[in-house]
Amino acid sequence: MNPFQYTNTNKRYHTLDYFYKQKFHSKVFKISLNAGFTCPNIDGKVGTGGCIYCSNLGSGEFAGNQNMNLIDQFEEIKKIMEQKWPNGKYIGYFQAHTNTYAPLPILKQKYETILALNNVIGLSIATRPDAITEECMDYLEELSKKTYLTIELGLQTIHEQTSKFINRCHTLECFENCVKDLRKRNINVVVHIINGLPNETKEMMLETTHYLNQLDIQGIKIHMLHILKHTKLGYLYGKNPFPILTKEQYVEIVCDQLELLRPEIVIHRITGDPDVTELIEPTWLCKKFCVLNEIDKELARRNTYQGIHYSKKED
């Protein structure tokens, strides 16, 4: 018998699919969109060049075609989903670049265009903690009262030295203040972290997990660092290759992280999903389901599950 309470399958962690089915009593899909935004870390407001691992698509490799309008992007992806699950519900996922980085009228127009579509039950908005104005925050609060709203923030790591190396260009204090502001307004928060960043040890990655356990977050995305062509990181790696986590190392670290995380935190992602045509390393990421299966097997081998080593003392 599976000892983990937030599951109806063999999974020993709190999957997004389980969460959606419990909340909405339906299969729910996130439709990834490219709304044509840029980033304050690209246009010079806080930095230039962007984070060193980001492609020119701004982590939106699997978002819609930016040359199409938002409705056409949405409908194109929806048709594919409907072939297998004809009665699903949808969340518009503003994924590429920084999706609160525009004047408020533009944000309203883009968000509400998607919310007006049939069977759309919410929005998920990927952004930076330094790119949400007070005016935007007020609007998001109102929006969250009308629909299911999630804000996704890229933390990646709590370690300042790594942050500078990856050119993140926002502070940990800025991130934490943003989380607190969002939660004061009862807005759901999902945080992205990356395992395998250069010069980070396993202990450092677990420290990031411990830190997040102390914050009022509702979900997490765990990524493996992937090195893409045509990025600053790809250039640095080609010039001076650095150690990359093996699949076995990654699985071990993720399982350790899951054991530490509060069981109610929803795991939105647990491995990377790179564009294989642009991927330099690690090539084992090309077999996503193999990585997922190895995580399942390792948790079963340990006979552990998400939260088993979580201590309320952290709070």
PDB file of C-alpha atoms in Angstrom:
ATOM      1  CA  MET A   1       0.000   0.000   0.000  1.00  0.00           C
ATOM      2  CA  ASN A   2       1.315   3.435  -0.948  1.00  0.00           C
ATOM      3  CA  PRO A   3       2.083   5.350   2.262  1.00  0.00           C
ATOM      4  CA  PHE A   4       1.770   8.800   0.635  1.00  0.00           C
ATOM      5  CA  GLN A   5      -1.578  10.527   1.206  1.00  0.00           C
ATOM      6  CA  TYR A   6      -1.699  12.878  -1.811  1.00  0.00           C
ATOM      7  CA  THR A   7      -1.946  10.258  -4.542  1.00  0.00           C
ATOM      8  CA  ASN A   8      -4.265   7.780  -6.201  1.00  0.00           C
ATOM      9  CA  THR A   9      -1.482   6.047  -8.157  1.00  0.00           C
ATOM     10  CA  ASN A  10       1.923   4.576  -7.380  1.00  0.00           C
ATOM     11  CA  LYS A  11       3.467   8.060  -7.169  1.00  0.00           C
ATOM     12  CA  ARG A  12       5.086   8.897  -3.857  1.00  0.00           C
ATOM     13  CA  TYR A  13       4.957  12.625  -4.394  1.00  0.00           C
ATOM     14  CA  HIS A  14       2.196  15.195  -4.878  1.00  0.00           C
ATOM     15  CA  THR A  15       1.731  15.308  -8.645  1.00  0.00           C
ATOM     16  CA  LEU A  16       0.083  18.154 -10.507  1.00  0.00           C
ATOM     17  CA  ASP A  17      -2.307  15.740 -12.220  1.00  0.00           C
ATOM     18  CA  TYR A  18      -3.541  14.472  -8.836  1.00  0.00           C
ATOM     19  CA  PHE A  19      -3.930  18.041  -7.539  1.00  0.00           C
ATOM     20  CA  TYR A  20      -5.978  19.156 -10.548  1.00  0.00           C
ATOM     21  CA  LYS A  21      -8.238  16.111 -10.422  1.00  0.00           C
ATOM     22  CA  GLN A  22      -8.921  16.668  -6.713  1.00  0.00           C
ATOM     23  CA  LYS A  23      -9.610  20.378  -7.196  1.00  0.00           C
ATOM     24  CA  PHE A  24     -11.454  20.428 -10.510  1.00  0.00           C
ATOM     25  CA  HIS A  25     -12.709  16.806 -10.784  1.00  0.00           C
ATOM     26  CA  SER A  26     -11.470  16.752 -14.348  1.00  0.00           C
ATOM     27  CA  LYS A  27      -8.419  16.285 -16.491  1.00  0.00           C
ATOM     28  CA  VAL A  28      -6.736  19.695 -16.719  1.00  0.00           C
ATOM     29  CA  PHE A  29      -4.136  20.815 -19.267  1.00  0.00           C
ATOM     30  CA  LYS A  30      -1.806  23.777 -19.268  1.00  0.00           C
ATOM     31  CA  ILE A  31      -1.621  25.379 -22.706  1.00  0.00           C
ATOM     32  CA  SER A  32       1.787  27.038 -23.093  1.00  0.00           C
ATOM     33  CA  LEU A  33       1.692  30.448 -24.757  1.00  0.00           C
ATOM     34  CA  ASN A  34       4.165  32.991 -26.093  1.00  0.00           C
ATOM     35  CA  ALA A  35       2.635  36.442 -25.633  1.00  0.00           C
ATOM     36  CA  GLY A  36       5.589  38.318 -27.132  1.00  0.00           C
ATOM     37  CA  PHE A  37       6.982  39.751 -23.891  1.00  0.00           C
ATOM     38  CA  THR A  38      10.649  40.488 -23.245  1.00  0.00           C
ATOM     39  CA  CYS A  39      12.535  40.517 -19.935  1.00  0.00           C
ATOM     40  CA  PRO A  40      14.081  43.241 -17.740  1.00  0.00           C
ATOM     41  CA  ASN A  41      17.213  41.104 -17.726  1.00  0.00           C
ATOM     42  CA  ILE A  42      17.415  41.411 -21.504  1.00  0.00           C
ATOM     43  CA  ASP A  43      16.382  44.980 -22.307  1.00  0.00           C
ATOM     44  CA  GLY A  44      18.799  46.594 -19.844  1.00  0.00           C
ATOM     45  CA  LYS A  45      16.417  47.532 -17.035  1.00  0.00           C
ATOM     46  CA  VAL A  46      18.210  45.232 -14.571  1.00  0.00           C
ATOM     47  CA  GLY A  47      20.673  43.467 -16.852  1.00  0.00           C
ATOM     48  CA  THR A  48      21.506  42.382 -20.377  1.00  0.00           C
ATOM     49  CA  GLY A  49      21.889  39.016 -22.032  1.00  0.00           C
ATOM     50  CA  GLY A  50      19.365  37.267 -19.814  1.00  0.00           C
ATOM     51  CA  CYS A  51      20.114  34.286 -17.588  1.00  0.00           C
ATOM     52  CA  ILE A  52      22.983  32.385 -19.146  1.00  0.00           C
ATOM     53  CA  TYR A  53      21.007  29.170 -19.700  1.00  0.00           C
ATOM     54  CA  CYS A  54      18.057  30.908 -21.418  1.00  0.00           C
ATOM     55  CA  SER A  55      17.570  30.559 -25.165  1.00  0.00           C
ATOM     56  CA  ASN A  56      16.262  33.398 -27.294  1.00  0.00           C
ATOM     57  CA  LEU A  57      12.791  31.929 -26.677  1.00  0.00           C
ATOM     58  CA  GLY A  58      13.043  32.800 -22.992  1.00  0.00           C
ATOM     59  CA  SER A  59      12.426  29.267 -21.657  1.00  0.00           C
ATOM     60  CA  GLY A  60       9.450  29.022 -23.985  1.00  0.00           C
ATOM     61  CA  GLU A  61      10.696  26.254 -26.290  1.00  0.00           C
ATOM     62  CA  PHE A  62       7.361  24.459 -26.079  1.00  0.00           C
ATOM     63  CA  ALA A  63       5.134  27.522 -25.924  1.00  0.00           C
ATOM     64  CA  GLY A  64       2.978  28.543 -28.851  1.00  0.00           C
ATOM     65  CA  ASN A  65       4.311  30.120 -32.014  1.00  0.00           C
ATOM     66  CA  GLN A  66       4.959  33.795 -31.232  1.00  0.00           C
ATOM     67  CA  ASN A  67       4.101  34.681 -34.835  1.00  0.00           C
ATOM     68  CA  MET A  68       0.499  33.580 -34.186  1.00  0.00           C
ATOM     69  CA  ASN A  69      -2.033  35.457 -32.074  1.00  0.00           C
ATOM     70  CA  LEU A  70      -2.818  34.069 -28.634  1.00  0.00           C
ATOM     71  CA  ILE A  71      -6.159  32.525 -29.566  1.00  0.00           C
ATOM     72  CA  ASP A  72      -4.667  30.672 -32.528  1.00  0.00           C
ATOM     73  CA  GLN A  73      -1.764  29.471 -30.369  1.00  0.00           C
ATOM     74  CA  PHE A  74      -4.213  28.216 -27.775  1.00  0.00           C
ATOM     75  CA  GLU A  75      -6.542  26.493 -30.231  1.00  0.00           C
ATOM     76  CA  GLU A  76      -3.686  24.789 -32.078  1.00  0.00           C
ATOM     77  CA  ILE A  77      -2.425  23.100 -28.913  1.00  0.00           C
ATOM     78  CA  LYS A  78      -5.930  22.454 -27.578  1.00  0.00           C
ATOM     79  CA  LYS A  79      -6.858  20.445 -30.698  1.00  0.00           C
ATOM     80  CA  ILE A  80      -3.996  18.060 -29.991  1.00  0.00           C
ATOM     81  CA  MET A  81      -5.121  17.595 -26.381  1.00  0.00           C
ATOM     82  CA  GLU A  82      -8.756  17.046 -27.384  1.00  0.00           C
ATOM     83  CA  GLN A  83      -7.852  14.064 -29.549  1.00  0.00           C
ATOM     84  CA  LYS A  84      -6.981  12.079 -26.424  1.00  0.00           C
ATOM     85  CA  TRP A  85      -9.015  13.827 -23.719  1.00  0.00           C
ATOM     86  CA  PRO A  86     -12.097  15.435 -25.325  1.00  0.00           C
ATOM     87  CA  ASN A  87     -13.625  16.621 -22.032  1.00  0.00           C
ATOM     88  CA  GLY A  88     -10.626  18.347 -20.486  1.00  0.00           C
ATOM     89  CA  LYS A  89     -10.361  21.786 -18.937  1.00  0.00           C
ATOM     90  CA  TYR A  90      -7.595  24.271 -19.601  1.00  0.00           C
ATOM     91  CA  ILE A  91      -5.222  26.685 -17.925  1.00  0.00           C
ATOM     92  CA  GLY A  92      -3.549  29.322 -20.072  1.00  0.00           C
ATOM     93  CA  TYR A  93       0.171  29.193 -19.303  1.00  0.00           C
ATOM     94  CA  PHE A  94       2.003  32.411 -20.158  1.00  0.00           C
ATOM     95  CA  GLN A  95       5.437  30.807 -20.324  1.00  0.00           C
ATOM     96  CA  ALA A  96       7.957  32.577 -22.538  1.00  0.00           C
ATOM     97  CA  HIS A  97      10.095  35.384 -21.043  1.00  0.00           C
ATOM     98  CA  THR A  98       8.644  37.638 -18.272  1.00  0.00           C
ATOM     99  CA  ASN A  99       4.869  37.696 -18.449  1.00  0.00           C
ATOM    100  CA  THR A 100       4.089  40.648 -16.182  1.00  0.00           C
ATOM    101  CA  TYR A 101       6.633  42.915 -17.856  1.00  0.00           C
ATOM    102  CA  ALA A 102       4.374  45.277 -19.794  1.00  0.00           C
ATOM    103  CA  PRO A 103       1.957  48.134 -19.120  1.00  0.00           C
ATOM    104  CA  LEU A 104      -1.159  47.000 -17.288  1.00  0.00           C
ATOM    105  CA  PRO A 105      -3.599  47.532 -20.211  1.00  0.00           C
ATOM    106  CA  ILE A 106      -1.517  45.159 -22.340  1.00  0.00           C
ATOM    107  CA  LEU A 107      -1.421  42.551 -19.576  1.00  0.00           C
ATOM    108  CA  LYS A 108      -5.177  42.774 -19.096  1.00  0.00           C
ATOM    109  CA  GLN A 109      -5.839  42.381 -22.807  1.00  0.00           C
ATOM    110  CA  LYS A 110      -3.628  39.321 -23.133  1.00  0.00           C
ATOM    111  CA  TYR A 111      -4.770  37.545 -19.961  1.00  0.00           C
ATOM    112  CA  GLU A 112      -8.465  38.223 -20.471  1.00  0.00           C
ATOM    113  CA  THR A 113      -8.341  37.111 -24.113  1.00  0.00           C
ATOM    114  CA  ILE A 114      -7.445  33.632 -22.874  1.00  0.00           C
ATOM    115  CA  LEU A 115      -9.808  33.656 -19.897  1.00  0.00           C
ATOM    116  CA  ALA A 116     -12.718  34.340 -22.263  1.00  0.00           C
ATOM    117  CA  LEU A 117     -12.199  31.040 -24.118  1.00  0.00           C
ATOM    118  CA  ASN A 118     -14.395  27.999 -23.447  1.00  0.00           C
ATOM    119  CA  ASN A 119     -13.343  25.641 -20.646  1.00  0.00           C
ATOM    120  CA  VAL A 120     -10.484  27.874 -19.495  1.00  0.00           C
ATOM    121  CA  ILE A 121     -10.504  27.663 -15.697  1.00  0.00           C
ATOM    122  CA  GLY A 122      -7.397  29.688 -14.884  1.00  0.00           C
ATOM    123  CA  LEU A 123      -4.058  31.219 -15.735  1.00  0.00           C
ATOM    124  CA  SER A 124      -0.491  30.379 -14.835  1.00  0.00           C
ATOM    125  CA  ILE A 125       1.873  33.322 -15.305  1.00  0.00           C
ATOM    126  CA  ALA A 126       5.650  32.893 -15.367  1.00  0.00           C
ATOM    127  CA  THR A 127       7.539  36.004 -14.293  1.00  0.00           C
ATOM    128  CA  ARG A 128      10.324  37.496 -12.204  1.00  0.00           C
ATOM    129  CA  PRO A 129       9.922  38.840  -8.649  1.00  0.00           C
ATOM    130  CA  ASP A 130      11.347  42.207  -9.739  1.00  0.00           C
ATOM    131  CA  ALA A 131       8.840  42.581 -12.581  1.00  0.00           C
ATOM    132  CA  ILE A 132       5.497  42.887 -10.769  1.00  0.00           C
ATOM    133  CA  THR A 133       4.527  46.484 -10.102  1.00  0.00           C
ATOM    134  CA  GLU A 134       2.165  47.433  -7.272  1.00  0.00           C
ATOM    135  CA  GLU A 135      -0.465  48.258  -9.884  1.00  0.00           C
ATOM    136  CA  CYS A 136      -0.009  44.831 -11.463  1.00  0.00           C
ATOM    137  CA  MET A 137      -0.131  43.179  -8.030  1.00  0.00           C
ATOM    138  CA  ASP A 138      -3.494  44.831  -7.339  1.00  0.00           C
ATOM    139  CA  TYR A 139      -4.835  43.586 -10.670  1.00  0.00           C
ATOM    140  CA  LEU A 140      -3.560  40.051 -10.023  1.00  0.00           C
ATOM    141  CA  GLU A 141      -5.342  40.059  -6.688  1.00  0.00           C
ATOM    142  CA  GLU A 142      -8.629  40.946  -8.384  1.00  0.00           C
ATOM    143  CA  LEU A 143      -7.995  38.346 -11.078  1.00  0.00           C
ATOM    144  CA  SER A 144      -7.372  35.649  -8.473  1.00  0.00           C
ATOM    145  CA  LYS A 145     -10.861  36.218  -7.074  1.00  0.00           C
ATOM    146  CA  LYS A 146     -12.397  35.460 -10.476  1.00  0.00           C
ATOM    147  CA  THR A 147     -10.308  32.537 -11.703  1.00  0.00           C
ATOM    148  CA  TYR A 148      -7.684  30.012 -10.618  1.00  0.00           C
ATOM    149  CA  LEU A 149      -4.460  32.024 -10.762  1.00  0.00           C
ATOM    150  CA  THR A 150      -0.888  30.877 -10.228  1.00  0.00           C
ATOM    151  CA  ILE A 151       2.258  33.000 -10.404  1.00  0.00           C
ATOM    152  CA  GLU A 152       5.461  31.133 -11.262  1.00  0.00           C
ATOM    153  CA  LEU A 153       8.726  32.633 -10.032  1.00  0.00           C
ATOM    154  CA  GLY A 154      12.230  31.620 -11.082  1.00  0.00           C
ATOM    155  CA  LEU A 155      14.408  31.318  -7.994  1.00  0.00           C
ATOM    156  CA  GLN A 156      16.738  28.566  -9.285  1.00  0.00           C
ATOM    157  CA  THR A 157      19.038  28.778  -6.229  1.00  0.00           C
ATOM    158  CA  ILE A 158      19.370  30.617  -2.917  1.00  0.00           C
ATOM    159  CA  HIS A 159      23.142  30.936  -3.288  1.00  0.00           C
ATOM    160  CA  GLU A 160      24.388  34.396  -4.195  1.00  0.00           C
ATOM    161  CA  GLN A 161      27.587  33.260  -5.902  1.00  0.00           C
ATOM    162  CA  THR A 162      25.612  31.002  -8.243  1.00  0.00           C
ATOM    163  CA  SER A 163      23.033  33.723  -8.831  1.00  0.00           C
ATOM    164  CA  LYS A 164      25.747  36.094 -10.025  1.00  0.00           C
ATOM    165  CA  PHE A 165      27.273  33.418 -12.248  1.00  0.00           C
ATOM    166  CA  ILE A 166      23.969  32.669 -13.996  1.00  0.00           C
ATOM    167  CA  ASN A 167      23.220  36.422 -14.310  1.00  0.00           C
ATOM    168  CA  ARG A 168      19.853  36.124 -12.528  1.00  0.00           C
ATOM    169  CA  CYS A 169      19.922  39.835 -11.625  1.00  0.00           C
ATOM    170  CA  HIS A 170      17.502  39.762  -8.722  1.00  0.00           C
ATOM    171  CA  THR A 171      18.207  39.163  -5.040  1.00  0.00           C
ATOM    172  CA  LEU A 172      16.936  36.513  -2.671  1.00  0.00           C
ATOM    173  CA  GLU A 173      15.381  39.288  -0.588  1.00  0.00           C
ATOM    174  CA  CYS A 174      13.466  40.522  -3.643  1.00  0.00           C
ATOM    175  CA  PHE A 175      12.198  37.000  -4.281  1.00  0.00           C
ATOM    176  CA  GLU A 176      11.115  36.445  -0.694  1.00  0.00           C
ATOM    177  CA  ASN A 177       9.325  39.794  -0.486  1.00  0.00           C
ATOM    178  CA  CYS A 178       7.472  39.019  -3.704  1.00  0.00           C
ATOM    179  CA  VAL A 179       6.310  35.640  -2.382  1.00  0.00           C
ATOM    180  CA  LYS A 180       5.059  37.275   0.803  1.00  0.00           C
ATOM    181  CA  ASP A 181       3.231  40.002  -1.141  1.00  0.00           C
ATOM    182  CA  LEU A 182       1.544  37.463  -3.390  1.00  0.00           C
ATOM    183  CA  ARG A 183       0.471  35.291  -0.470  1.00  0.00           C
ATOM    184  CA  LYS A 184      -0.927  38.279   1.441  1.00  0.00           C
ATOM    185  CA  ARG A 185      -3.278  38.586  -1.515  1.00  0.00           C
ATOM    186  CA  ASN A 186      -4.012  34.842  -1.501  1.00  0.00           C
ATOM    187  CA  ILE A 187      -2.344  34.305  -4.882  1.00  0.00           C
ATOM    188  CA  ASN A 188      -0.864  30.850  -5.514  1.00  0.00           C
ATOM    189  CA  VAL A 189       2.917  30.687  -5.936  1.00  0.00           C
ATOM    190  CA  VAL A 190       4.997  28.081  -7.777  1.00  0.00           C
ATOM    191  CA  VAL A 191       8.802  28.296  -7.593  1.00  0.00           C
ATOM    192  CA  HIS A 192      11.337  27.029 -10.133  1.00  0.00           C
ATOM    193  CA  ILE A 193      14.656  25.577  -8.960  1.00  0.00           C
ATOM    194  CA  ILE A 194      17.520  24.100 -10.972  1.00  0.00           C
ATOM    195  CA  ASN A 195      19.700  21.190  -9.906  1.00  0.00           C
ATOM    196  CA  GLY A 196      23.216  20.861 -11.295  1.00  0.00           C
ATOM    197  CA  LEU A 197      24.124  24.540 -11.585  1.00  0.00           C
ATOM    198  CA  PRO A 198      27.905  24.982 -11.955  1.00  0.00           C
ATOM    199  CA  ASN A 199      29.886  24.699  -8.700  1.00  0.00           C
ATOM    200  CA  GLU A 200      26.836  23.786  -6.619  1.00  0.00           C
ATOM    201  CA  THR A 201      27.158  20.754  -4.367  1.00  0.00           C
ATOM    202  CA  LYS A 202      24.356  18.414  -3.391  1.00  0.00           C
ATOM    203  CA  GLU A 203      24.286  20.102   0.017  1.00  0.00           C
ATOM    204  CA  MET A 204      23.743  23.492  -1.624  1.00  0.00           C
ATOM    205  CA  MET A 205      20.809  22.162  -3.659  1.00  0.00           C
ATOM    206  CA  LEU A 206      19.242  20.720  -0.507  1.00  0.00           C
ATOM    207  CA  GLU A 207      19.735  24.068   1.249  1.00  0.00           C
ATOM    208  CA  THR A 208      17.562  25.654  -1.442  1.00  0.00           C
ATOM    209  CA  THR A 209      14.887  23.042  -0.659  1.00  0.00           C
ATOM    210  CA  HIS A 210      15.094  23.697   3.090  1.00  0.00           C
ATOM    211  CA  TYR A 211      14.688  27.421   2.434  1.00  0.00           C
ATOM    212  CA  LEU A 212      11.567  26.951   0.316  1.00  0.00           C
ATOM    213  CA  ASN A 213       9.981  24.799   3.020  1.00  0.00           C
ATOM    214  CA  GLN A 214       9.939  27.889   5.213  1.00  0.00           C
ATOM    215  CA  LEU A 215       7.954  29.917   2.678  1.00  0.00           C
ATOM    216  CA  ASP A 216       4.241  29.778   1.965  1.00  0.00           C
ATOM    217  CA  ILE A 217       4.497  28.333  -1.532  1.00  0.00           C
ATOM    218  CA  GLN A 218       1.956  26.041  -3.157  1.00  0.00           C
ATOM    219  CA  GLY A 219       4.068  24.341  -5.790  1.00  0.00           C
ATOM    220  CA  ILE A 220       7.561  23.727  -7.106  1.00  0.00           C
ATOM    221  CA  LYS A 221       9.195  22.922 -10.432  1.00  0.00           C
ATOM    222  CA  ILE A 222      12.436  20.960 -10.165  1.00  0.00           C
ATOM    223  CA  HIS A 223      14.605  21.210 -13.273  1.00  0.00           C
ATOM    224  CA  MET A 224      17.877  19.642 -14.277  1.00  0.00           C
ATOM    225  CA  LEU A 225      20.258  22.193 -15.757  1.00  0.00           C
ATOM    226  CA  HIS A 226      20.392  21.669 -19.480  1.00  0.00           C
ATOM    227  CA  ILE A 227      22.952  23.293 -21.703  1.00  0.00           C
ATOM    228  CA  LEU A 228      21.569  24.540 -24.996  1.00  0.00           C
ATOM    229  CA  LYS A 229      23.221  25.656 -28.190  1.00  0.00           C
ATOM    230  CA  HIS A 230      23.271  29.408 -28.886  1.00  0.00           C
ATOM    231  CA  THR A 231      23.265  30.337 -25.190  1.00  0.00           C
ATOM    232  CA  LYS A 232      25.923  31.955 -23.018  1.00  0.00           C
ATOM    233  CA  LEU A 233      26.059  28.761 -20.954  1.00  0.00           C
ATOM    234  CA  GLY A 234      26.562  26.702 -24.102  1.00  0.00           C
ATOM    235  CA  TYR A 235      29.463  28.946 -25.092  1.00  0.00           C
ATOM    236  CA  LEU A 236      31.050  28.701 -21.625  1.00  0.00           C
ATOM    237  CA  TYR A 237      30.660  24.930 -21.570  1.00  0.00           C
ATOM    238  CA  GLY A 238      32.220  24.566 -24.999  1.00  0.00           C
ATOM    239  CA  LYS A 239      35.175  26.692 -23.947  1.00  0.00           C
ATOM    240  CA  ASN A 240      35.686  25.121 -20.521  1.00  0.00           C
ATOM    241  CA  PRO A 241      33.488  22.065 -19.815  1.00  0.00           C
ATOM    242  CA  PHE A 242      32.355  21.674 -16.209  1.00  0.00           C
ATOM    243  CA  PRO A 243      30.972  18.567 -14.462  1.00  0.00           C
ATOM    244  CA  ILE A 244      27.365  17.659 -15.283  1.00  0.00           C
ATOM    245  CA  LEU A 245      25.185  15.604 -12.964  1.00  0.00           C
ATOM    246  CA  THR A 246      24.710  12.027 -14.098  1.00  0.00           C
ATOM    247  CA  LYS A 247      21.182  10.654 -14.258  1.00  0.00           C
ATOM    248  CA  GLU A 248      21.883   8.623 -11.128  1.00  0.00           C
ATOM    249  CA  GLN A 249      23.116  11.685  -9.239  1.00  0.00           C
ATOM    250  CA  TYR A 250      20.115  13.707 -10.321  1.00  0.00           C
ATOM    251  CA  VAL A 251      17.664  11.002  -9.251  1.00  0.00           C
ATOM    252  CA  GLU A 252      19.347  10.760  -5.846  1.00  0.00           C
ATOM    253  CA  ILE A 253      19.205  14.528  -5.300  1.00  0.00           C
ATOM    254  CA  VAL A 254      15.562  14.812  -6.397  1.00  0.00           C
ATOM    255  CA  CYS A 255      14.521  11.999  -4.077  1.00  0.00           C
ATOM    256  CA  ASP A 256      16.359  13.697  -1.202  1.00  0.00           C
ATOM    257  CA  GLN A 257      14.564  16.947  -2.046  1.00  0.00           C
ATOM    258  CA  LEU A 258      11.164  15.256  -2.181  1.00  0.00           C
ATOM    259  CA  GLU A 259      11.744  13.654   1.204  1.00  0.00           C
ATOM    260  CA  LEU A 260      12.373  17.120   2.656  1.00  0.00           C
ATOM    261  CA  LEU A 261       9.520  19.022   0.994  1.00  0.00           C
ATOM    262  CA  ARG A 262       6.224  19.569   2.795  1.00  0.00           C
ATOM    263  CA  PRO A 263       3.805  16.934   1.488  1.00  0.00           C
ATOM    264  CA  GLU A 264       1.144  19.486   0.511  1.00  0.00           C
ATOM    265  CA  ILE A 265       3.508  21.282  -1.912  1.00  0.00           C
ATOM    266  CA  VAL A 266       2.489  20.251  -5.437  1.00  0.00           C
ATOM    267  CA  ILE A 267       5.282  18.978  -7.681  1.00  0.00           C
ATOM    268  CA  HIS A 268       4.581  20.669 -11.013  1.00  0.00           C
ATOM    269  CA  ARG A 269       7.724  19.356 -12.676  1.00  0.00           C
ATOM    270  CA  ILE A 270      10.411  16.940 -11.622  1.00  0.00           C
ATOM    271  CA  THR A 271      12.812  16.861 -14.557  1.00  0.00           C
ATOM    272  CA  GLY A 272      13.893  18.995 -17.486  1.00  0.00           C
ATOM    273  CA  ASP A 273      12.197  18.873 -20.869  1.00  0.00           C
ATOM    274  CA  PRO A 274      14.652  20.429 -23.334  1.00  0.00           C
ATOM    275  CA  ASP A 275      14.448  20.883 -27.074  1.00  0.00           C
ATOM    276  CA  VAL A 276      16.536  17.872 -28.091  1.00  0.00           C
ATOM    277  CA  THR A 277      17.597  19.551 -31.341  1.00  0.00           C
ATOM    278  CA  GLU A 278      19.283  22.305 -29.298  1.00  0.00           C
ATOM    279  CA  LEU A 279      20.549  20.196 -26.372  1.00  0.00           C
ATOM    280  CA  ILE A 280      24.283  19.901 -25.736  1.00  0.00           C
ATOM    281  CA  GLU A 281      24.214  18.204 -22.318  1.00  0.00           C
ATOM    282  CA  PRO A 282      23.061  16.165 -20.479  1.00  0.00           C
ATOM    283  CA  THR A 283      21.891  13.829 -23.235  1.00  0.00           C
ATOM    284  CA  TRP A 284      20.139  11.554 -20.724  1.00  0.00           C
ATOM    285  CA  LEU A 285      17.443  14.224 -20.429  1.00  0.00           C
ATOM    286  CA  CYS A 286      16.191  13.137 -23.851  1.00  0.00           C
ATOM    287  CA  LYS A 287      14.574  10.133 -22.175  1.00  0.00           C
ATOM    288  CA  LYS A 288      12.226  11.998 -19.848  1.00  0.00           C
ATOM    289  CA  PHE A 289      10.058   9.041 -18.895  1.00  0.00           C
ATOM    290  CA  CYS A 290      13.126   7.006 -18.046  1.00  0.00           C
ATOM    291  CA  VAL A 291      14.133   9.703 -15.533  1.00  0.00           C
ATOM    292  CA  LEU A 292      10.611   9.772 -14.069  1.00  0.00           C
ATOM    293  CA  ASN A 293      10.604   5.986 -13.732  1.00  0.00           C
ATOM    294  CA  GLU A 294      13.983   6.001 -12.018  1.00  0.00           C
ATOM    295  CA  ILE A 295      12.717   8.530  -9.460  1.00  0.00           C
ATOM    296  CA  ASP A 296       9.680   6.331  -8.780  1.00  0.00           C
ATOM    297  CA  LYS A 297      11.875   3.255  -8.408  1.00  0.00           C
ATOM    298  CA  GLU A 298      14.335   4.984  -6.085  1.00  0.00           C
ATOM    299  CA  LEU A 299      11.592   6.222  -3.750  1.00  0.00           C
ATOM    300  CA  ALA A 300      10.109   2.711  -3.698  1.00  0.00           C
ATOM    301  CA  ARG A 301      13.545   1.186  -3.036  1.00  0.00           C
ATOM    302  CA  ARG A 302      14.018   3.552  -0.095  1.00  0.00           C
ATOM    303  CA  ASN A 303      10.388   3.018   0.946  1.00  0.00           C
ATOM    304  CA  THR A 304      10.093   6.805   1.375  1.00  0.00           C
ATOM    305  CA  TYR A 305       7.873   9.566  -0.001  1.00  0.00           C
ATOM    306  CA  GLN A 306       7.498  13.328  -0.185  1.00  0.00           C
ATOM    307  CA  GLY A 307       7.742  14.914   3.239  1.00  0.00           C
ATOM    308  CA  ILE A 308       8.940  11.899   5.178  1.00  0.00           C
ATOM    309  CA  HIS A 309      11.920  13.914   6.476  1.00  0.00           C
ATOM    310  CA  TYR A 310      10.123  17.245   6.639  1.00  0.00           C
ATOM    311  CA  SER A 311      10.357  18.796  10.082  1.00  0.00           C
ATOM    312  CA  LYS A 312       7.966  21.510  11.246  1.00  0.00           C
ATOM    313  CA  LYS A 313      10.916  22.922  13.153  1.00  0.00           C
ATOM    314  CA  GLU A 314      11.988  24.454   9.825  1.00  0.00           C
ATOM    315  CA  ASP A 315       8.951  26.723   9.954  1.00  0.00           C
TER     316      ASP A 315
END
